[in-house]
mmCIF file of C-alpha atoms in Angstrom:
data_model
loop_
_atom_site.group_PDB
_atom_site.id
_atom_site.type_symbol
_atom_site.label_atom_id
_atom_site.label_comp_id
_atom_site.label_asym_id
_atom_site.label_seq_id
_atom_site.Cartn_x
_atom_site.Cartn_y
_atom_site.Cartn_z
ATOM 1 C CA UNK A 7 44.439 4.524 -54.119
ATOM 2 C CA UNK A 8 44.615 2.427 -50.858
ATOM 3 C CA UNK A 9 42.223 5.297 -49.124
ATOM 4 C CA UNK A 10 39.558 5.352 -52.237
ATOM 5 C CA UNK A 11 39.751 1.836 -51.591
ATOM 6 C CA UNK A 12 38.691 1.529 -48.133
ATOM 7 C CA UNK A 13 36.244 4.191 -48.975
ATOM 8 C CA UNK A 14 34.564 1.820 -51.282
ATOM 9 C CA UNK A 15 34.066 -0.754 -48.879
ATOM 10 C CA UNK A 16 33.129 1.245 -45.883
ATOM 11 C CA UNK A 17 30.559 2.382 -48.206
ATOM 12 C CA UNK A 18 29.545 -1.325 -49.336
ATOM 13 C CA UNK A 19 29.123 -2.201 -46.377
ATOM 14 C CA UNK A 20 26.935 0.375 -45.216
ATOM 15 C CA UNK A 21 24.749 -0.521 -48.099
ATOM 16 C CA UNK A 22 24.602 -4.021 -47.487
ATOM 17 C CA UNK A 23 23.810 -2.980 -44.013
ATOM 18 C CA UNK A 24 20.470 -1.108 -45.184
ATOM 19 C CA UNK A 25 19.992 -3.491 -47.409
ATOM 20 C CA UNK A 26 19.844 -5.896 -45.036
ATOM 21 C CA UNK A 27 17.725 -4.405 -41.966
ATOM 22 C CA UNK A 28 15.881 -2.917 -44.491
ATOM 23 C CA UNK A 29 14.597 -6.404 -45.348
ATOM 24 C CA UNK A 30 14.169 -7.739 -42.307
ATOM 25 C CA UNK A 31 11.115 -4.647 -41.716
ATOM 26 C CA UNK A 32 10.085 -6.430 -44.963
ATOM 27 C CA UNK A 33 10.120 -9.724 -44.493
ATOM 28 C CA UNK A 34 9.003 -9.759 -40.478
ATOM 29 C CA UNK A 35 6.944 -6.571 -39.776
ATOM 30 C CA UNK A 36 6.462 -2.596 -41.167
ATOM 31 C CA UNK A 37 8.439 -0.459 -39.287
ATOM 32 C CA UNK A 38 5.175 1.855 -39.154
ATOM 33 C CA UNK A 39 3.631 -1.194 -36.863
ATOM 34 C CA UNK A 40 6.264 -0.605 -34.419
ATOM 35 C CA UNK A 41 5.329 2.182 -31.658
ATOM 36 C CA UNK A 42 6.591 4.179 -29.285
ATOM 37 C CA UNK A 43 5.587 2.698 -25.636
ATOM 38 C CA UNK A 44 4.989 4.606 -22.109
ATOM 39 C CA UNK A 45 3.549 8.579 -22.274
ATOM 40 C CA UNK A 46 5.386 11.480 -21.846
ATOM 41 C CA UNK A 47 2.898 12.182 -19.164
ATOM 42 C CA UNK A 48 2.740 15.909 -19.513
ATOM 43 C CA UNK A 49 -0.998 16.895 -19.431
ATOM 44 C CA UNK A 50 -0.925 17.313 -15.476
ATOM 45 C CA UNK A 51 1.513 19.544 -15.536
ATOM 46 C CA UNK A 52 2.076 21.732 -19.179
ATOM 47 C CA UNK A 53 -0.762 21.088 -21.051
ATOM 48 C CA UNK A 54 -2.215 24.263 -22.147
ATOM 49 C CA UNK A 55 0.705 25.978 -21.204
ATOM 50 C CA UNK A 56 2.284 28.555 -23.467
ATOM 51 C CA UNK A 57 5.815 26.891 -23.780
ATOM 52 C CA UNK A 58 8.666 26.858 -26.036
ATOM 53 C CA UNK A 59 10.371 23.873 -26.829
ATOM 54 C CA UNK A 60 14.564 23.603 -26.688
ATOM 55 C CA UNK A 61 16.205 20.699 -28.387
ATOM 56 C CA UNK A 62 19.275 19.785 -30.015
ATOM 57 C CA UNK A 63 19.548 20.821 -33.896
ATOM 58 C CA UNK A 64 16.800 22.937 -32.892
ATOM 59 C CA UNK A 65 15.704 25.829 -35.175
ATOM 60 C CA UNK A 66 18.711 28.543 -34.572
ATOM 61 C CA UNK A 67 16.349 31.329 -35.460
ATOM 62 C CA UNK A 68 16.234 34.201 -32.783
ATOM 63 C CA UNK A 69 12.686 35.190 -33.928
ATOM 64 C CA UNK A 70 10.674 32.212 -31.707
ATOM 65 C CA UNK A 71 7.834 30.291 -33.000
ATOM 66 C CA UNK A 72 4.621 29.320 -31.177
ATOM 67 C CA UNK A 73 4.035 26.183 -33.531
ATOM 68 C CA UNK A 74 6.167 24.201 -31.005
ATOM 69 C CA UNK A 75 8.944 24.085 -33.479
ATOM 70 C CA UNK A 76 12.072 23.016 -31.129
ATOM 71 C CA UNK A 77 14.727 25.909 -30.749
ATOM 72 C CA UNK A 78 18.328 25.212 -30.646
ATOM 73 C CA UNK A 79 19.174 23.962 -27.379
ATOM 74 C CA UNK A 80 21.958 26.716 -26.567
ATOM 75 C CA UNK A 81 18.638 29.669 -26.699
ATOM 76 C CA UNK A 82 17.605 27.952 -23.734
ATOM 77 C CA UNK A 83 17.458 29.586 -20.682
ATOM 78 C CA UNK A 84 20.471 28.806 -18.495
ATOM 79 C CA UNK A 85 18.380 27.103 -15.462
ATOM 80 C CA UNK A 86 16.851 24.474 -18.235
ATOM 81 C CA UNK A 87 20.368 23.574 -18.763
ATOM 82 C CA UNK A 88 21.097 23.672 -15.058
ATOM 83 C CA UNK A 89 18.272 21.716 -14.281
ATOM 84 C CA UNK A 90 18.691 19.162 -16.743
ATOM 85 C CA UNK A 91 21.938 18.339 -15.463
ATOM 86 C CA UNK A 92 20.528 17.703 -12.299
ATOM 87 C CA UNK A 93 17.762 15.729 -13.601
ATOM 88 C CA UNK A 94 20.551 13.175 -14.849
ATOM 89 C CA UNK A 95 22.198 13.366 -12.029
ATOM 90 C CA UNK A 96 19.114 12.308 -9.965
ATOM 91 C CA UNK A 97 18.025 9.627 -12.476
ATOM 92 C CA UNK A 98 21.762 7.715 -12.987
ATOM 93 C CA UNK A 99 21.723 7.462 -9.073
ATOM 94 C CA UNK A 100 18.488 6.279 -9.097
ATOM 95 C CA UNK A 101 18.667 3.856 -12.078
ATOM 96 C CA UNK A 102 22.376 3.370 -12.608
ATOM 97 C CA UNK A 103 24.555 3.970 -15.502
ATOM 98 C CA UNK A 104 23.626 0.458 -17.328
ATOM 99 C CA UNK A 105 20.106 2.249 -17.744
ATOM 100 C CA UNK A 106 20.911 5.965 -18.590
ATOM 101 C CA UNK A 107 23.140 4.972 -21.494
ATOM 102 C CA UNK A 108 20.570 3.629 -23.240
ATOM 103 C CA UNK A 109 18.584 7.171 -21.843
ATOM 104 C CA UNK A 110 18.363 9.927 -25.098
ATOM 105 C CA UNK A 111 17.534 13.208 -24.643
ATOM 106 C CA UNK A 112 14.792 14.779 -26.743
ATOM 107 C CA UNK A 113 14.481 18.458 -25.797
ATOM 108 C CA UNK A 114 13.037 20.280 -22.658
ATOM 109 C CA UNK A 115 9.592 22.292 -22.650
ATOM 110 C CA UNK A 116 9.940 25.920 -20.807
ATOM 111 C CA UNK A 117 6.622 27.538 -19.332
ATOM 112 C CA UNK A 118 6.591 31.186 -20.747
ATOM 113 C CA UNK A 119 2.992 32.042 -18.622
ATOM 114 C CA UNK A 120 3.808 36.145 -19.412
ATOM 115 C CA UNK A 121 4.219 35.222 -23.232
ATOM 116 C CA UNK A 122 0.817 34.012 -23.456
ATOM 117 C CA UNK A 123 -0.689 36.634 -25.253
ATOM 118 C CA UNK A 124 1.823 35.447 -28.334
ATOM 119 C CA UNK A 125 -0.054 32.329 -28.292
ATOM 120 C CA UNK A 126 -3.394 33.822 -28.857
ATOM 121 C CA UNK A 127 -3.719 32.098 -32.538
ATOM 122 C CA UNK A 128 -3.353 28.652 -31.051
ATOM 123 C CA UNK A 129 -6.431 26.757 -29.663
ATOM 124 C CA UNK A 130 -4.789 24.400 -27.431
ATOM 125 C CA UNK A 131 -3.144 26.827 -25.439
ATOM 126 C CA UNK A 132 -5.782 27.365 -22.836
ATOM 127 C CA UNK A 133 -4.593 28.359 -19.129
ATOM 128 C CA UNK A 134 -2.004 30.332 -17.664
ATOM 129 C CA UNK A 135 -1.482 28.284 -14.491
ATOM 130 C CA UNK A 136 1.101 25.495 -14.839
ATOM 131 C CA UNK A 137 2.556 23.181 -12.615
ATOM 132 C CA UNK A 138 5.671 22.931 -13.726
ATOM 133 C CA UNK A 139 8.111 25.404 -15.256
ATOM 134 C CA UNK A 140 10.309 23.293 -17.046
ATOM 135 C CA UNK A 141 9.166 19.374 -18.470
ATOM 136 C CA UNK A 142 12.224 17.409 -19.776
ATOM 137 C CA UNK A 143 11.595 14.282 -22.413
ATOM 138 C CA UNK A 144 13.317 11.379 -22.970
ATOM 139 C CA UNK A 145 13.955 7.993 -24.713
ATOM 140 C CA UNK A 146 14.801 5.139 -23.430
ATOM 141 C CA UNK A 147 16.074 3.011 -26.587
ATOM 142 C CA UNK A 148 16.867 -0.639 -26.606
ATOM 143 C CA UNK A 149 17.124 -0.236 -30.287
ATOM 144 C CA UNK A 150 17.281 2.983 -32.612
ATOM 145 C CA UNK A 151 13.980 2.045 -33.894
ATOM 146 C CA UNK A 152 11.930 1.118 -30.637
ATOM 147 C CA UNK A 153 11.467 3.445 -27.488
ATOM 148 C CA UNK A 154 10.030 4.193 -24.146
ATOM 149 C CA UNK A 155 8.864 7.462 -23.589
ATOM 150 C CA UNK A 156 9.855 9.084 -20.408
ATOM 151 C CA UNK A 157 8.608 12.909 -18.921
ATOM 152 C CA UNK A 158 9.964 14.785 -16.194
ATOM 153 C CA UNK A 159 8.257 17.545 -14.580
ATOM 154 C CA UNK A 160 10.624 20.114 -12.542
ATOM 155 C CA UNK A 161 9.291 23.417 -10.905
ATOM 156 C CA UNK A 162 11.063 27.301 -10.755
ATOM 157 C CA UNK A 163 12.712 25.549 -8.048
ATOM 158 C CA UNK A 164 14.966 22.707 -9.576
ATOM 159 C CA UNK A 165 12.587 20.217 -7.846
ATOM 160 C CA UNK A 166 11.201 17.404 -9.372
ATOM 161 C CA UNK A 167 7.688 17.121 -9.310
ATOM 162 C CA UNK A 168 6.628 14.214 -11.358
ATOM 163 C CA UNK A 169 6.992 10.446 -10.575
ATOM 164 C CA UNK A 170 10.172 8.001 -12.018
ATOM 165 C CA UNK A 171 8.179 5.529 -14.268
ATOM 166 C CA UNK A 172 10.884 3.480 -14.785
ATOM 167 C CA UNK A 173 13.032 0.967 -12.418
ATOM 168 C CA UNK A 174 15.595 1.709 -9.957
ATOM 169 C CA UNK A 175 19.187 0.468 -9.785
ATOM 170 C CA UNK A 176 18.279 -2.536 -8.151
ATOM 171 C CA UNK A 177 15.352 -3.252 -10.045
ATOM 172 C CA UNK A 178 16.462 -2.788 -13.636
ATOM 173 C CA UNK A 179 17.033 -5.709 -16.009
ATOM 174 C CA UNK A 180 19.410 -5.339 -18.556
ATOM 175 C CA UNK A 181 17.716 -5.664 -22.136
ATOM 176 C CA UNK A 182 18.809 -8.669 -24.229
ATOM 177 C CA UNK A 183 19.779 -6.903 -26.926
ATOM 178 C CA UNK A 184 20.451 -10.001 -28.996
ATOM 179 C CA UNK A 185 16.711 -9.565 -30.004
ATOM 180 C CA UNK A 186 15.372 -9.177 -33.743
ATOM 181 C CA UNK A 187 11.756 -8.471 -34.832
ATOM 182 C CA UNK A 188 11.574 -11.114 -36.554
ATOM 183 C CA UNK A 189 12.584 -13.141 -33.544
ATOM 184 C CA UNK A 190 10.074 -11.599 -31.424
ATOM 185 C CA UNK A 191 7.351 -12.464 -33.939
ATOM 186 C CA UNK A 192 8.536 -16.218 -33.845
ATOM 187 C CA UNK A 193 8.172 -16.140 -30.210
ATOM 188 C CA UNK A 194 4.905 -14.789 -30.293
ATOM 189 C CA UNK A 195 3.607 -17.116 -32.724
ATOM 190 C CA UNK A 196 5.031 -19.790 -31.130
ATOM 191 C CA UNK A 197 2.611 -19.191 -27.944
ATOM 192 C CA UNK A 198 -0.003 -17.556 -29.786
ATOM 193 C CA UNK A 199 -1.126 -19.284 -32.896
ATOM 194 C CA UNK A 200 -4.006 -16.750 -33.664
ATOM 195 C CA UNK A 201 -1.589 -13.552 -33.333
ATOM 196 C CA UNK A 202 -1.436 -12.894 -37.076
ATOM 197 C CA UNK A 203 -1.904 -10.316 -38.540
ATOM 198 C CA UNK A 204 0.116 -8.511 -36.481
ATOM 199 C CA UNK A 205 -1.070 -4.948 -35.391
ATOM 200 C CA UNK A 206 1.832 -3.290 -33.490
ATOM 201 C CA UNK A 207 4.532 -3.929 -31.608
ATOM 202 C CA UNK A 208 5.641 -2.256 -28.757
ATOM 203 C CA UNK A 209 8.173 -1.453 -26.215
ATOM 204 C CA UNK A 210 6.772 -0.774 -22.290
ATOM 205 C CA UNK A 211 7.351 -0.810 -18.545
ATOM 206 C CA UNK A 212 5.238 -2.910 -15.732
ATOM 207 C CA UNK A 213 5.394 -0.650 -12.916
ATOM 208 C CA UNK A 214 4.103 -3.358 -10.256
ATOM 209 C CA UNK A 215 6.223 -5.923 -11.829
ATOM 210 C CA UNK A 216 9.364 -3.556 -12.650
ATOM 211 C CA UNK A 217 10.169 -5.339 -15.931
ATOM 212 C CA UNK A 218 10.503 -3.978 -19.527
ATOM 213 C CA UNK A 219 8.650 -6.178 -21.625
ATOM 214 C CA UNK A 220 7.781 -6.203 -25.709
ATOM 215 C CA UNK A 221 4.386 -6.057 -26.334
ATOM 216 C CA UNK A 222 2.675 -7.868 -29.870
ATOM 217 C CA UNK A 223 -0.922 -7.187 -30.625
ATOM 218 C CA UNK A 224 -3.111 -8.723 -33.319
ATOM 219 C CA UNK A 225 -4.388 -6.313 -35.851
ATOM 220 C CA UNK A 226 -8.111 -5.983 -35.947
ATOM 221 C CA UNK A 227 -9.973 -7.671 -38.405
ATOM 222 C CA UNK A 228 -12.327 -4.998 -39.675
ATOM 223 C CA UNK A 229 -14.909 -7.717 -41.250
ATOM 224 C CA UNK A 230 -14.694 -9.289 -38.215
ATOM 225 C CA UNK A 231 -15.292 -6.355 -35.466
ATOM 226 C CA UNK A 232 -18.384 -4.529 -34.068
ATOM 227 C CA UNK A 233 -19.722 -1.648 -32.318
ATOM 228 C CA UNK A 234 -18.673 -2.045 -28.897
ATOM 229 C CA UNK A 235 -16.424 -4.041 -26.997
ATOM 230 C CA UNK A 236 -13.687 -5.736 -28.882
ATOM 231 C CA UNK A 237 -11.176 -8.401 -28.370
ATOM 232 C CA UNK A 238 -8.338 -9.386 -29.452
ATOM 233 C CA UNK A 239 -4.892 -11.240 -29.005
ATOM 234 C CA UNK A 240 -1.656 -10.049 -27.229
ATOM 235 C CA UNK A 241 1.698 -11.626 -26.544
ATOM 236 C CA UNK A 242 3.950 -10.302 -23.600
ATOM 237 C CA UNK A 243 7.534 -10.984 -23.610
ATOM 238 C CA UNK A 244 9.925 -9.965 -21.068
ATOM 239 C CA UNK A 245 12.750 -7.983 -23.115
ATOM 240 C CA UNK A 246 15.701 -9.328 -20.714
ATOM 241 C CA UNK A 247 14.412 -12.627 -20.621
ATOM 242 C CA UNK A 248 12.711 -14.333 -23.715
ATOM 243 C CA UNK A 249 11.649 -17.460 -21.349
ATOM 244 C CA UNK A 250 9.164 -15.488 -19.648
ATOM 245 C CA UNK A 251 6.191 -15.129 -22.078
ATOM 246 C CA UNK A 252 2.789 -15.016 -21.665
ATOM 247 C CA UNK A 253 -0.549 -14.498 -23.524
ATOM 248 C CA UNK A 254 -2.855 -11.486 -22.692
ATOM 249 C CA UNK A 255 -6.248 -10.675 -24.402
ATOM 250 C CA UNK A 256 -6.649 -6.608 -25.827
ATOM 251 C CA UNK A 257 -9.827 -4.250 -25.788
ATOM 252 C CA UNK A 258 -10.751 -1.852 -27.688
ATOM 253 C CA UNK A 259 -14.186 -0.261 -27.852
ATOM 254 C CA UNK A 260 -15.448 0.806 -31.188
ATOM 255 C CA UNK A 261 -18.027 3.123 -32.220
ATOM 256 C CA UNK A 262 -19.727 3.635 -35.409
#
């Protein structure tokens, strides 16, 4: 009876839990409004590429898709597992371990130029030359709800070919996790009195300035906009300091 018991009120308390941060998305902000930040950054190097997509949970079916349906992981060639390895590897000495454990792994992309001809019913696979053979994405997640999206690009060689858009050991900032959406929205209210009604949140990088920062834009008013050039208002807030905030203005260019 003790163990039904305790089952009871682990379950309880899970429900209270969704209970509750399922109304603080209701009270604060939709959790449709809040985005992913960065790119991926693949076109330059497997877009148009015929490629097959490996990923944890993937589909466990031997017969391979071409609607970029991820395959289990463990179908993937043993060099994309290799590689990946050394892809972590590279990035925790570069970052540090404070940064890679918040770093998820989402699946890796493997060039397949000789299967093109399978691909022959989808339009966006174009060209047969690819820079890379193998693109690895990633996550990095202050929450389970907001992330960064991070590409990297390796060739046949193990070598990585793309750029590290994110900050290096002695650069990175841990994130103040302490944060809620609702308390960002407070902050950015607080600076910004026209904000409302919010359009997105966001989580991104500064390169120049090497700082993770949440990003709040105003929705746009669609009675209010025209056809051109558009403005509206942003709040920056650095995400391991909540001090450092500023006020931005937005574009966007619309076209009837």
């Amino acid at each position: 009876m003790k163990f039904k018991v305790q089952n009871i009120q682990r379950l309880l308390s899970f429900l209270f839990f969704l209970t509750v941060t399922s109304n603080c998305f209701s009270q604060c902000i939709d959790i449709s409004k809040i985005e992913f930040g960065g790119d991926y950054d693949f076109y330059e190097y497997i877009f148009g590429c015929p490629t097959y997509s490996f990923a944890v949970h993937g589909d466990t079916s031997k017969n391979w898709n071409v609607l970029n349906n991820a395959i289990d992981i463990k179908q993937a060639p043993k060099k994309a597992l290799t590689y990946r390895n050394l892809v972590e590897k590279k990035i925790k000495q570069y970052s540090g371990l404070s940064f890679f454990t918040d770093l998820k792994f989402i699946d890796v992309e493997v060039v397949y130029p000789e299967k093109y001809n399978l691909f022959k019913g989808r339009t966006d696979v174009t060209q047969r030359y690819c820079k890379a053979k193998y693109f690895y994405h990633y996550q990095f997640q202050p929450d389970t709800v907001a992330s960064y999206l991070i590409g990297i690009a390796v060739n046949e060689k193990g070598k990585i070919i793309s750029p590290f858009k994110f900050p290096s050991k002695k650069d990175y900032k841990q994130i103040d996790k302490s944060f809620t959406y609702c308390k960002l929205l407070d902050i950015a209210r607080n600076i910004q009195k026209d904000i409302d009604p919010i359009g997105k949140i966001c989580f991104e990088y500064n390169e120049v300035g090497k700082r993770f920062y949440w990003l709040i834009s105003q929705d746009l008013d669609s009675e209010k906009t025209h056809e051109g050039l558009n403005y509206f208002n942003q709040v920056i807030i650095d995400a391991s300091d909540f001090s450092k905030v500023k006020t931005v203005k937005g574009e966007a260019h619309i076209i009837y």
